[in-house]
Tab-separated table of C-alpha atoms in Angstrom:
chain	number	residue	atom	x	y	z
D	1	MET	CA	-21.749	-3.225	-4.594
D	2	SER	CA	-18.430	-4.077	-2.931
D	3	ASP	CA	-19.561	-7.728	-2.609
D	4	ASP	CA	-19.367	-7.994	-6.416
D	5	MET	CA	-15.658	-7.122	-6.449
D	6	LEU	CA	-12.676	-9.217	-5.436
D	7	ARG	CA	-11.118	-6.101	-3.956
D	8	ALA	CA	-13.246	-2.972	-3.771
D	9	PRO	CA	-11.434	0.386	-3.913
D	10	ALA	CA	-11.516	2.443	-0.737
D	11	GLU	CA	-14.211	4.828	-2.020
D	12	VAL	CA	-16.545	1.868	-2.592
D	13	LYS	CA	-15.590	-0.071	0.507
D	14	TYR	CA	-16.102	2.916	2.791
D	15	ALA	CA	-18.793	4.691	0.741
D	16	GLU	CA	-21.325	4.865	3.556
D	17	GLU	CA	-18.751	6.246	5.954
D	18	LEU	CA	-17.550	8.839	3.436
D	19	ASP	CA	-21.149	9.908	2.737
D	20	TRP	CA	-21.756	10.439	6.435
D	21	LEU	CA	-18.540	12.404	6.958
D	22	GLU	CA	-19.404	14.580	3.967
D	23	SER	CA	-22.872	15.278	5.394
D	24	ILE	CA	-21.484	16.625	8.692
D	25	ASP	CA	-18.397	18.349	7.274
D	26	ASP	CA	-18.543	22.109	7.617
D	27	GLY	CA	-14.809	22.761	7.413
D	28	PRO	CA	-13.043	24.684	4.622
D	29	LYS	CA	-12.278	22.557	1.561
D	30	PRO	CA	-9.522	23.286	-0.979
D	31	PHE	CA	-10.585	23.302	-4.626
D	32	SER	CA	-13.410	20.839	-5.284
D	33	TRP	CA	-12.416	18.416	-2.513
D	34	ARG	CA	-15.245	16.285	-1.157
D	35	LEU	CA	-13.954	16.483	2.431
D	36	SER	CA	-12.057	19.089	4.425
D	37	PRO	CA	-8.471	18.317	5.488
D	38	ARG	CA	-9.580	17.663	9.080
D	39	MET	CA	-12.201	15.161	7.966
D	40	ILE	CA	-9.720	13.451	5.647
D	41	ARG	CA	-7.319	12.985	8.541
D	42	LEU	CA	-10.157	11.647	10.686
D	43	PHE	CA	-11.246	9.228	7.932
D	44	ILE	CA	-7.721	7.812	7.628
D	45	LEU	CA	-6.586	7.774	11.256
D	46	GLY	CA	-9.945	7.122	12.891
D	47	SER	CA	-11.994	9.114	15.378
D	48	GLU	CA	-11.220	9.851	18.993
D	49	ARG	CA	-13.579	10.563	21.868
D	50	SER	CA	-12.565	14.227	21.808
D	51	ASP	CA	-13.944	14.534	18.239
D	52	GLY	CA	-17.468	14.341	19.628
D	53	LEU	CA	-18.912	12.395	16.693
D	54	GLU	CA	-22.178	10.465	16.831
D	55	ARG	CA	-20.468	7.383	15.471
D	56	GLU	CA	-17.023	5.865	15.585
D	57	ILE	CA	-14.738	6.025	12.556
D	58	ALA	CA	-12.304	3.114	12.442
D	59	GLN	CA	-8.599	3.654	11.909
D	60	LYS	CA	-7.541	2.506	8.450
D	61	TRP	CA	-3.856	3.441	8.237
D	62	PHE	CA	-1.489	2.968	11.145
D	63	GLY	CA	1.340	5.448	11.280
D	64	ASP	CA	2.412	8.812	12.591
D	65	ARG	CA	-0.243	11.539	12.401
D	66	SER	CA	2.324	13.981	10.997
D	67	PHE	CA	2.808	11.871	7.851
D	68	VAL	CA	-0.901	12.062	7.047
D	69	GLU	CA	-1.128	15.769	7.804
D	70	ARG	CA	1.900	16.611	5.668
D	71	SER	CA	0.471	14.531	2.808
D	72	ILE	CA	-2.862	16.359	2.960
D	73	VAL	CA	-1.221	19.788	3.103
D	74	THR	CA	0.950	18.918	0.106
D	75	LEU	CA	-2.075	17.926	-1.974
D	76	ALA	CA	-3.801	21.178	-1.013
D	77	SER	CA	-0.899	23.028	-2.677
D	78	ASP	CA	0.162	22.773	-6.326
D	79	ARG	CA	2.943	20.274	-5.648
D	80	GLY	CA	2.935	16.525	-6.162
D	81	LEU	CA	3.224	14.105	-3.258
D	82	LEU	CA	5.863	11.354	-3.226
D	83	LEU	CA	5.460	8.643	-0.591
D	84	ILE	CA	8.754	6.823	-0.232
D	85	GLY	CA	9.772	3.936	2.008
D	86	ASP	CA	10.577	0.250	2.232
D	87	PRO	CA	8.247	-2.345	0.683
D	88	GLY	CA	5.219	-3.144	2.794
D	89	THR	CA	5.069	0.122	4.751
D	90	GLY	CA	1.581	1.041	3.515
D	91	LYS	CA	2.473	3.707	0.938
D	92	SER	CA	-0.014	2.549	-1.691
D	93	TRP	CA	-2.764	2.081	0.889
D	94	LEU	CA	-2.243	5.620	2.197
D	95	ALA	CA	-2.305	6.956	-1.385
D	96	GLU	CA	-5.571	5.108	-2.033
D	97	LEU	CA	-7.197	6.403	1.151
D	98	LEU	CA	-6.132	9.983	0.402
D	99	SER	CA	-7.545	9.791	-3.131
D	100	ALA	CA	-10.789	8.224	-1.943
D	101	ALA	CA	-11.341	10.897	0.701
D	102	ILE	CA	-10.390	13.848	-1.502
D	103	CYS	CA	-12.224	13.032	-4.734
D	104	ARG	CA	-13.964	9.654	-4.232
D	105	ASN	CA	-11.852	8.102	-7.001
D	106	SER	CA	-8.656	6.179	-6.248
D	107	THR	CA	-8.563	4.154	-9.482
D	108	LEU	CA	-6.759	6.608	-11.794
D	109	VAL	CA	-3.488	4.729	-11.440
D	110	VAL	CA	-0.385	4.319	-13.600
D	111	GLN	CA	1.860	1.405	-12.640
D	112	GLY	CA	5.511	2.211	-13.139
D	113	THR	CA	7.562	-0.555	-14.769
D	114	ALA	CA	10.438	-0.814	-17.195
D	115	GLY	CA	7.809	-1.053	-19.935
D	116	THR	CA	5.875	2.081	-18.951
D	117	THR	CA	5.955	4.629	-21.781
D	118	GLU	CA	5.093	8.287	-22.172
D	119	ASP	CA	1.742	7.228	-23.656
D	120	HIS	CA	0.794	5.710	-20.318
D	121	ILE	CA	0.916	9.093	-18.599
D	122	LYS	CA	-0.309	11.260	-21.497
D	123	TYR	CA	-2.481	9.701	-24.199
D	124	SER	CA	-2.604	7.139	-27.001
D	125	TRP	CA	-4.868	6.582	-30.013
D	126	ASN	CA	-7.677	4.238	-30.931
D	127	VAL	CA	-6.125	2.950	-34.149
D	128	SER	CA	-9.384	1.744	-35.745
D	129	MET	CA	-11.076	5.106	-35.138
D	130	VAL	CA	-8.054	7.001	-36.483
D	131	ILE	CA	-8.147	4.921	-39.674
D	132	ALA	CA	-11.887	5.434	-40.077
D	133	LYS	CA	-12.244	9.088	-39.097
D	134	GLY	CA	-8.765	10.499	-38.562
D	135	GLN	CA	-7.207	11.871	-35.410
D	136	SER	CA	-9.568	13.772	-33.128
D	137	ARG	CA	-10.362	14.073	-29.450
D	138	ASP	CA	-12.882	11.267	-29.910
D	139	SER	CA	-10.224	8.889	-31.189
D	140	MET	CA	-7.801	9.794	-28.410
D	141	ILE	CA	-7.389	7.515	-25.376
D	142	PRO	CA	-6.495	9.638	-22.356
D	143	SER	CA	-4.203	8.172	-19.719
D	144	PRO	CA	-5.347	7.958	-16.095
D	145	ILE	CA	-3.199	11.022	-15.386
D	146	MET	CA	-4.835	13.026	-18.195
D	147	THR	CA	-8.269	11.914	-16.993
D	148	ALA	CA	-7.362	13.174	-13.520
D	149	MET	CA	-6.238	16.495	-15.027
D	150	GLU	CA	-9.514	16.989	-16.887
D	151	GLY	CA	-11.586	16.093	-13.841
D	152	GLY	CA	-9.567	18.071	-11.308
D	153	VAL	CA	-8.975	14.966	-9.183
D	154	ILE	CA	-6.048	12.912	-7.896
D	155	GLY	CA	-3.939	10.760	-10.231
D	156	ARG	CA	-1.665	8.084	-8.799
D	157	PHE	CA	1.702	6.826	-10.039
D	158	GLU	CA	2.893	3.613	-8.418
D	159	GLU	CA	6.594	2.662	-8.308
D	160	LEU	CA	7.838	5.871	-9.890
D	161	THR	CA	11.508	4.874	-9.787
D	162	ARG	CA	10.738	1.736	-11.791
D	163	SER	CA	9.909	3.829	-14.859
D	164	THR	CA	12.556	5.127	-17.253
D	165	SER	CA	13.953	8.654	-17.410
D	166	ASP	CA	11.852	9.467	-20.521
D	167	VAL	CA	8.655	8.785	-18.597
D	168	GLN	CA	9.878	10.748	-15.603
D	169	ASP	CA	10.773	13.702	-17.857
D	170	ALA	CA	7.239	13.713	-19.293
D	171	LEU	CA	5.895	13.902	-15.767
D	172	ILE	CA	7.951	17.021	-15.079
D	173	SER	CA	6.027	19.072	-17.634
D	174	ILE	CA	2.691	17.890	-16.258
D	175	LEU	CA	3.644	18.835	-12.701
D	176	SER	CA	5.122	22.191	-13.647
D	177	GLU	CA	2.964	23.432	-16.551
D	178	LYS	CA	-0.265	21.691	-15.528
D	179	TYR	CA	-1.261	20.965	-19.116
D	180	VAL	CA	-0.587	18.435	-21.887
D	181	SER	CA	-0.175	19.456	-25.529
D	182	ILE	CA	-1.544	17.248	-28.311
D	183	PRO	CA	0.528	18.229	-31.372
D	184	GLU	CA	-1.325	15.789	-33.653
D	185	LEU	CA	-4.449	17.972	-33.472
D	186	ASP	CA	-4.936	21.405	-35.020
D	187	ASP	CA	-7.795	22.459	-32.740
D	188	ASP	CA	-8.625	21.682	-29.140
D	189	ASN	CA	-5.057	20.500	-28.777
D	190	ILE	CA	-4.296	21.341	-25.138
D	191	VAL	CA	-5.656	19.616	-22.048
D	192	PHE	CA	-5.473	21.907	-19.028
D	193	ALA	CA	-5.516	20.601	-15.486
D	194	GLN	CA	-8.577	21.631	-13.530
D	195	PRO	CA	-8.338	22.928	-9.925
D	196	GLY	CA	-7.899	20.032	-7.530
D	197	PHE	CA	-5.621	18.011	-9.805
D	198	SER	CA	-2.527	16.552	-8.211
D	199	ILE	CA	-0.385	13.439	-8.349
D	200	ILE	CA	0.429	11.000	-5.572
D	201	ALA	CA	3.465	8.896	-6.450
D	202	THR	CA	5.067	6.058	-4.518
D	203	ALA	CA	8.627	4.772	-4.606
D	204	ASN	CA	10.465	2.011	-2.795
D	205	SER	CA	13.627	3.140	-1.074
D	206	ARG	CA	15.155	-0.244	-1.965
D	207	ASP	CA	14.851	0.689	-5.653
D	208	ARG	CA	17.474	3.390	-5.277
D	209	GLY	CA	19.723	3.233	-8.314
D	210	VAL	CA	17.159	1.572	-10.587
D	211	ASN	CA	15.999	4.817	-12.202
D	212	ASP	CA	16.966	7.649	-9.880
D	213	LEU	CA	14.755	10.715	-9.942
D	214	SER	CA	16.238	13.791	-11.569
D	215	SER	CA	16.730	16.946	-9.522
D	216	ALA	CA	14.072	18.666	-11.641
D	217	LEU	CA	11.470	16.015	-10.808
D	218	LYS	CA	12.422	15.949	-7.128
D	219	ARG	CA	11.792	19.692	-6.892
D	220	ARG	CA	8.204	19.183	-8.036
D	221	PHE	CA	7.390	16.690	-5.305
D	222	ASN	CA	7.094	16.994	-1.567
D	223	PHE	CA	8.667	13.896	-0.045
D	224	VAL	CA	7.001	12.031	2.809
D	225	ARG	CA	9.145	9.158	4.048
D	226	ILE	CA	7.154	6.292	5.542
D	227	PRO	CA	9.336	4.324	7.987
D	228	VAL	CA	9.106	0.629	8.745
D	229	VAL	CA	6.800	-0.001	11.690
D	230	THR	CA	8.989	-1.069	14.605
D	231	ASN	CA	6.530	-0.549	17.437
D	232	LYS	CA	5.195	-3.989	18.328
D	233	LYS	CA	1.796	-2.675	19.424
D	234	SER	CA	1.268	-0.690	16.201
D	235	GLU	CA	2.370	-3.613	14.085
D	236	ALA	CA	-0.016	-5.929	15.919
D	237	GLU	CA	-2.875	-3.506	15.201
D	238	ILE	CA	-2.032	-3.436	11.494
D	239	VAL	CA	-1.814	-7.217	11.211
D	240	ARG	CA	-5.040	-7.687	13.175
D	241	PHE	CA	-6.880	-5.072	11.089
D	242	ARG	CA	-5.858	-6.645	7.788
D	243	THR	CA	-6.550	-10.158	9.019
D	244	GLU	CA	-10.074	-9.245	10.103
D	245	GLU	CA	-10.668	-7.825	6.610
D	246	LEU	CA	-9.469	-11.099	5.110
D	247	LEU	CA	-11.784	-13.148	7.302
D	248	ARG	CA	-14.766	-10.989	6.356
D	249	ARG	CA	-13.923	-11.158	2.647
D	250	HIS	CA	-13.718	-14.953	2.671
D	251	ARG	CA	-16.598	-15.282	5.173
D	252	ILE	CA	-14.347	-17.324	7.432
D	253	GLU	CA	-15.157	-17.702	11.116
D	254	LEU	CA	-11.812	-18.382	12.755
D	255	ASP	CA	-10.299	-16.962	15.915
D	256	LEU	CA	-6.817	-15.460	15.827
D	257	PRO	CA	-5.217	-16.539	19.133
D	258	PRO	CA	-3.243	-13.610	20.626
D	259	THR	CA	-0.424	-15.978	21.544
D	260	LEU	CA	0.075	-16.949	17.887
D	261	LEU	CA	0.089	-13.300	16.823
D	262	ASP	CA	2.771	-12.678	19.444
D	263	ILE	CA	4.812	-15.576	18.067
D	264	LEU	CA	4.540	-14.198	14.539
D	265	LEU	CA	5.550	-10.676	15.604
D	266	GLN	CA	8.434	-11.974	17.701
D	267	SER	CA	9.715	-14.176	14.874
D	268	PHE	CA	9.795	-11.262	12.435
D	269	ALA	CA	11.485	-9.054	15.052
D	270	ASP	CA	14.157	-11.728	15.591
D	271	LEU	CA	14.751	-12.175	11.860
D	272	ARG	CA	14.980	-8.396	11.321
D	273	SER	CA	17.534	-8.155	14.117
D	274	ALA	CA	19.575	-10.939	12.538
D	275	ALA	CA	19.389	-9.222	9.139
D	276	SER	CA	20.585	-5.890	10.566
D	277	SER	CA	23.651	-7.551	12.085
D	278	ALA	CA	24.479	-9.600	8.964
D	279	THR	CA	27.742	-8.744	7.223
D	280	SER	CA	26.724	-9.810	3.698
D	281	ASP	CA	23.614	-10.258	1.578
D	282	ASP	CA	24.060	-14.031	1.699
D	283	GLU	CA	23.396	-13.854	5.434
D	284	LYS	CA	20.117	-11.960	4.932
D	285	LEU	CA	16.775	-13.321	3.846
D	286	GLU	CA	15.701	-12.086	0.435
D	287	SER	CA	12.396	-11.065	2.011
D	288	ALA	CA	12.052	-7.454	3.197
D	289	LEU	CA	10.445	-8.808	6.413
D	290	SER	CA	7.832	-6.084	6.175
D	291	THR	CA	4.506	-5.845	7.949
D	292	ALA	CA	2.832	-6.691	4.634
D	293	GLU	CA	4.759	-9.972	4.523
D	294	GLN	CA	3.639	-10.803	8.034
D	295	ILE	CA	0.075	-10.345	6.868
D	296	GLY	CA	0.809	-12.617	3.902
D	297	VAL	CA	2.181	-15.333	6.200
D	298	LEU	CA	-0.867	-15.116	8.452
D	299	GLU	CA	-3.243	-15.123	5.476
D	300	ASP	CA	-1.607	-18.264	4.115
D	301	ALA	CA	-1.876	-19.982	7.495
D	302	ILE	CA	-5.522	-19.007	7.967
D	303	LEU	CA	-6.586	-20.210	4.530
D	304	HIS	CA	-4.650	-23.454	4.953
D	305	SER	CA	-6.313	-24.050	8.324
D	306	HIS	CA	-9.743	-23.296	6.887
D	307	PHE	CA	-9.557	-25.449	3.782
D	308	PHE	CA	-7.176	-28.262	4.781
D	309	GLY	CA	-7.180	-28.231	8.579
D	310	ASP	CA	-9.753	-28.362	11.331
D	311	ARG	CA	-10.605	-24.645	10.941
D	312	THR	CA	-8.431	-23.817	13.939
D	313	LEU	CA	-5.233	-21.829	13.481
D	314	ARG	CA	-2.356	-23.743	15.035
D	315	ALA	CA	1.271	-22.891	15.688
D	316	GLN	CA	2.470	-25.735	13.454
D	317	THR	CA	0.531	-24.359	10.471
D	318	LEU	CA	1.793	-20.827	11.155
D	319	ALA	CA	5.385	-22.069	11.226
D	320	GLY	CA	4.951	-23.902	7.930
D	321	SER	CA	3.496	-20.792	6.300
D	322	LEU	CA	6.324	-18.619	7.618
D	323	VAL	CA	9.010	-20.925	6.267
D	324	GLY	CA	7.219	-21.422	2.963
D	325	SER	CA	6.750	-17.673	2.473
D	326	LEU	CA	10.266	-16.563	3.442
D	327	ALA	CA	12.351	-19.340	1.900
D	328	ARG	CA	12.678	-17.819	-1.581
D	329	ARG	CA	16.273	-18.778	-2.285
D	330	SER	CA	17.574	-22.267	-1.934
D	331	PRO	CA	19.802	-23.071	-0.157
D	332	GLU	CA	20.623	-19.568	1.217
D	333	ASP	CA	17.272	-18.675	2.797
D	334	LEU	CA	16.710	-22.190	4.089
D	335	ALA	CA	20.109	-22.114	5.806
D	336	ILE	CA	19.256	-18.794	7.482
D	337	LEU	CA	15.874	-20.073	8.668
D	338	ASN	CA	17.406	-23.347	9.868
D	339	LYS	CA	19.967	-21.386	11.890
D	340	TYR	CA	17.198	-19.259	13.380
D	341	TRP	CA	15.070	-22.274	14.269
D	342	HIS	CA	17.930	-24.045	16.030
D	343	GLY	CA	19.539	-20.997	17.610
D	344	VAL	CA	16.481	-18.995	18.678
D	345	VAL	CA	13.206	-20.910	18.404
D	346	GLU	CA	14.494	-24.108	20.050
D	347	PRO	CA	15.855	-22.371	23.198
D	348	ARG	CA	12.741	-20.201	23.429
D	349	SER	CA	10.426	-23.229	23.202
D	350	LYS	CA	12.276	-24.842	26.130
D	351	LYS	CA	12.241	-21.645	28.174
D	352	ASP	CA	8.786	-20.199	27.439
D	353	GLY	CA	6.776	-23.285	26.536
D	354	GLY	CA	3.231	-22.451	25.467
D	355	GLN	CA	2.819	-22.836	21.715
D	356	TRP	CA	6.497	-22.356	20.947
D	357	PRO	CA	7.265	-26.138	20.961
D	358	GLU	CA	4.562	-26.750	18.349
D	359	PHE	CA	5.885	-23.774	16.355
D	360	LEU	CA	9.387	-25.297	16.603
D	361	GLU	CA	8.199	-28.648	15.292
D	362	GLY	CA	6.213	-27.124	12.434
D	363	GLY	CA	9.187	-25.085	11.288
D	364	ARG	CA	11.524	-28.060	11.393
D	365	GLU	CA	9.159	-30.117	9.273
D	366	ALA	CA	8.754	-27.332	6.704
D	367	ILE	CA	12.504	-26.757	6.445
D	368	ALA	CA	13.138	-30.489	6.042
D	369	THR	CA	10.484	-30.711	3.308
D	370	LEU	CA	11.964	-27.828	1.322
D	371	SER	CA	15.612	-28.884	1.764
């Protein structure tokens, strides 16, 4: 079934694995959860030899075990979960995995934007049915959050701080009262949340000041802050994991040379270090330099090599993809990258050799083309 989708949700992608975990799970389960908290943690973080399982469960989210455990415990209570952190730290992916493991449905999602309205988290009306038959439960269109309430499952709210204060205020009543009133109806005019309902919200820490959360809404969430991955080994595992998924999805047979992955990781580490020591925004790349953006750079390079190259990933192609992906402002970003290429990449290529000289040349060509 997942082959028929461009991007299958986690509960479809890992359906066989979830079925197996459910069949061996004898642990206590809160509400109507499909898996126990221990099995949910195992599904997300992968199995270890000490677990004594008949099969290996691959790790799907790379981060501190305590973040996952605190998230699961929060959802087992009556509080909402807010995952907050910089862009590209895996907040949405963790929310999807949690939803898939708990209720086998991660698709009840509201995307927070400036245009998100109260209707998007409560309900709206099918206008043609209202005209023909009047307002009733049949002519009502429940939001993903209301659907989650009725089913006693997890609803997700992406980019919470992007939505306006009116929308956030409507969410307060849902989190505190656990029901939604429908004043347009005389009968059957309250939707009560069933046991197991909760909300996982995400927010980017860089959006602070866009639409700050009120104190009342903050009190109804448990905060789990997801830090930027700084451990080189962990970051390499994330990039490799996502890249292997990409190759399988596109049915591409292409080796990822470890030396090129090292070059990519080192380049991002250098650029992050330069950004942290910058004295103004003009001296920083507009890019967040997140792990997700590293994956994007590598994906671009792999696809370019597959379709327009000799199906071998080369340092020159990787350099061109890095420059093309990170140079979003002209001339500011190009000047920063040019300074990095001359001040860091050039000396390193002379000192370390290997594939750094080819990486140096590819970056120079890309910068010259975009300048």
